[in-house]
Amino acid sequence: MNANLERVLINETDLKKRIKEMAWEISKDYEGEELLVIGLLKGAVYFLTELTQAITVPTQIDFIKASSYGSGTVSSGKLNIQFDTSRNIAGKNVLVVDDVIDTGITLSEIKKLFDNRNAKSIKIAAMLDKKERRLVKVLPDYHGFVIPDEFVVGFGLDYDEDYRNLPYIGVLKREIYEK
Ligand code: IMP
Ligand code: MG
């Protein structure tokens, strides 16, 4: 385990197993349809690659960089689009994927944005769900794990750009982000 972690919250085996289950559920729900999976950079990258490899319906991927966060741990509450998807999403079945749904601000804004661009359908898949932190009403259509209100890193999740490449989810020691 990384020395700056207090503990491992979800190990690699459990995480990958659960993501495969999510992919099977998604494949079943979209049977006979085509899917456009859009990942929120950079946090969703590890989850998106793991998930889409196990999806069995015809699937394309794209990315958008938009967040309601700066470099710290507290939401600024405002969506900021740094760069956009590469193709037109009109008429597509869009599945927005993100690492964690926290206040829900980012994903609810993204949903509105894609709705304005006339996606055929829009659903949300979040690897982690911090249910008790929700500030706006948005429910992920698919979620991996409901987690407590703790700051976690790994499998795409960062603290100031570090720890994204850890193959598991861990709770960061308080002394690391409170110093
Ligand atoms: P929100 O749902 O709009 O508040 O923001 C969700 C985003 O905040 C996620 O995509 C992450 O980038 C970031 N975030 C929220 N909680 C954590 C955490 O525990 N660790 C790392 N990033 C987090
Ligand atoms: Mg993110």
Tab-separated table of N, CA, C and O and ligand atoms in Angstrom, residues 40-44 66-69 98-100 106 156-158 164, ligand 2:
chain	number	residue	atom	x	y	z
A	40	LEU	N	-15.193	11.804	-18.244
A	40	LEU	CA	-14.737	13.094	-17.731
A	40	LEU	C	-13.247	12.997	-17.374
A	40	LEU	O	-12.872	12.248	-16.480
A	41	LEU	N	-12.459	13.754	-18.113
A	41	LEU	CA	-11.008	13.765	-17.864
A	41	LEU	C	-10.692	14.491	-16.562
A	41	LEU	O	-11.374	15.438	-16.231
A	42	LYS	N	-9.608	14.081	-15.864
A	42	LYS	CA	-8.851	12.899	-16.175
A	42	LYS	C	-9.331	11.707	-15.340
A	42	LYS	O	-8.979	10.567	-15.617
A	43	GLY	N	-10.120	11.985	-14.324
A	43	GLY	CA	-10.462	10.966	-13.324
A	43	GLY	C	-11.120	9.711	-13.852
A	43	GLY	O	-10.935	8.633	-13.300
A	44	ALA	N	-11.894	9.833	-14.953
A	44	ALA	CA	-12.674	8.688	-15.432
A	44	ALA	C	-11.878	7.728	-16.315
A	44	ALA	O	-12.383	6.663	-16.680
A	66	ALA	N	-14.204	18.793	-17.783
A	66	ALA	CA	-15.026	19.780	-17.098
A	66	ALA	C	-15.089	19.389	-15.637
A	66	ALA	O	-15.239	18.217	-15.316
A	67	SER	N	-14.952	20.358	-14.754
A	67	SER	CA	-14.958	20.004	-13.346
A	67	SER	C	-15.497	21.138	-12.509
A	67	SER	O	-15.566	22.288	-12.943
A	68	SER	N	-15.872	20.803	-11.285
A	68	SER	CA	-16.307	21.838	-10.354
A	68	SER	C	-15.271	21.949	-9.240
A	68	SER	O	-15.543	22.424	-8.170
A	69	TYR	N	-14.059	21.452	-9.522
A	69	TYR	CA	-13.006	21.403	-8.515
A	69	TYR	C	-11.751	22.145	-8.945
A	69	TYR	O	-11.417	22.165	-10.130
A	98	ASP	N	-17.895	8.810	-14.838
A	98	ASP	CA	-16.992	9.568	-13.987
A	98	ASP	C	-16.475	8.688	-12.847
A	98	ASP	O	-17.056	7.642	-12.548
A	99	ASP	N	-15.384	9.148	-12.259
A	99	ASP	CA	-14.768	8.389	-11.175
A	99	ASP	C	-15.652	8.348	-9.934
A	99	ASP	O	-15.926	7.302	-9.380
A	100	VAL	N	-16.107	9.553	-9.499
A	100	VAL	CA	-16.926	9.611	-8.284
A	100	VAL	C	-17.960	10.704	-8.436
A	100	VAL	O	-17.694	11.756	-9.017
A	106	THR	N	-21.082	18.613	-11.069
A	106	THR	CA	-20.460	18.384	-12.379
A	106	THR	C	-21.383	17.574	-13.287
A	106	THR	O	-21.698	17.992	-14.408
A	156	GLY	N	-7.660	6.455	-10.985
A	156	GLY	CA	-8.094	7.675	-11.666
A	156	GLY	C	-8.263	8.869	-10.750
A	156	GLY	O	-8.083	10.011	-11.164
A	157	LEU	N	-8.589	8.611	-9.490
A	157	LEU	CA	-8.815	9.717	-8.547
A	157	LEU	C	-7.489	10.257	-8.025
A	157	LEU	O	-6.599	9.496	-7.655
A	158	ASP	N	-7.417	11.598	-7.959
A	158	ASP	CA	-6.152	12.215	-7.575
A	158	ASP	C	-6.275	13.100	-6.346
A	158	ASP	O	-7.373	13.522	-5.969
A	164	ARG	N	-3.235	8.904	-9.190
A	164	ARG	CA	-4.230	8.403	-10.159
A	164	ARG	C	-3.936	6.966	-10.588
A	164	ARG	O	-4.848	6.199	-10.866
B	2	MG	MG	-13.291	14.221	-11.858
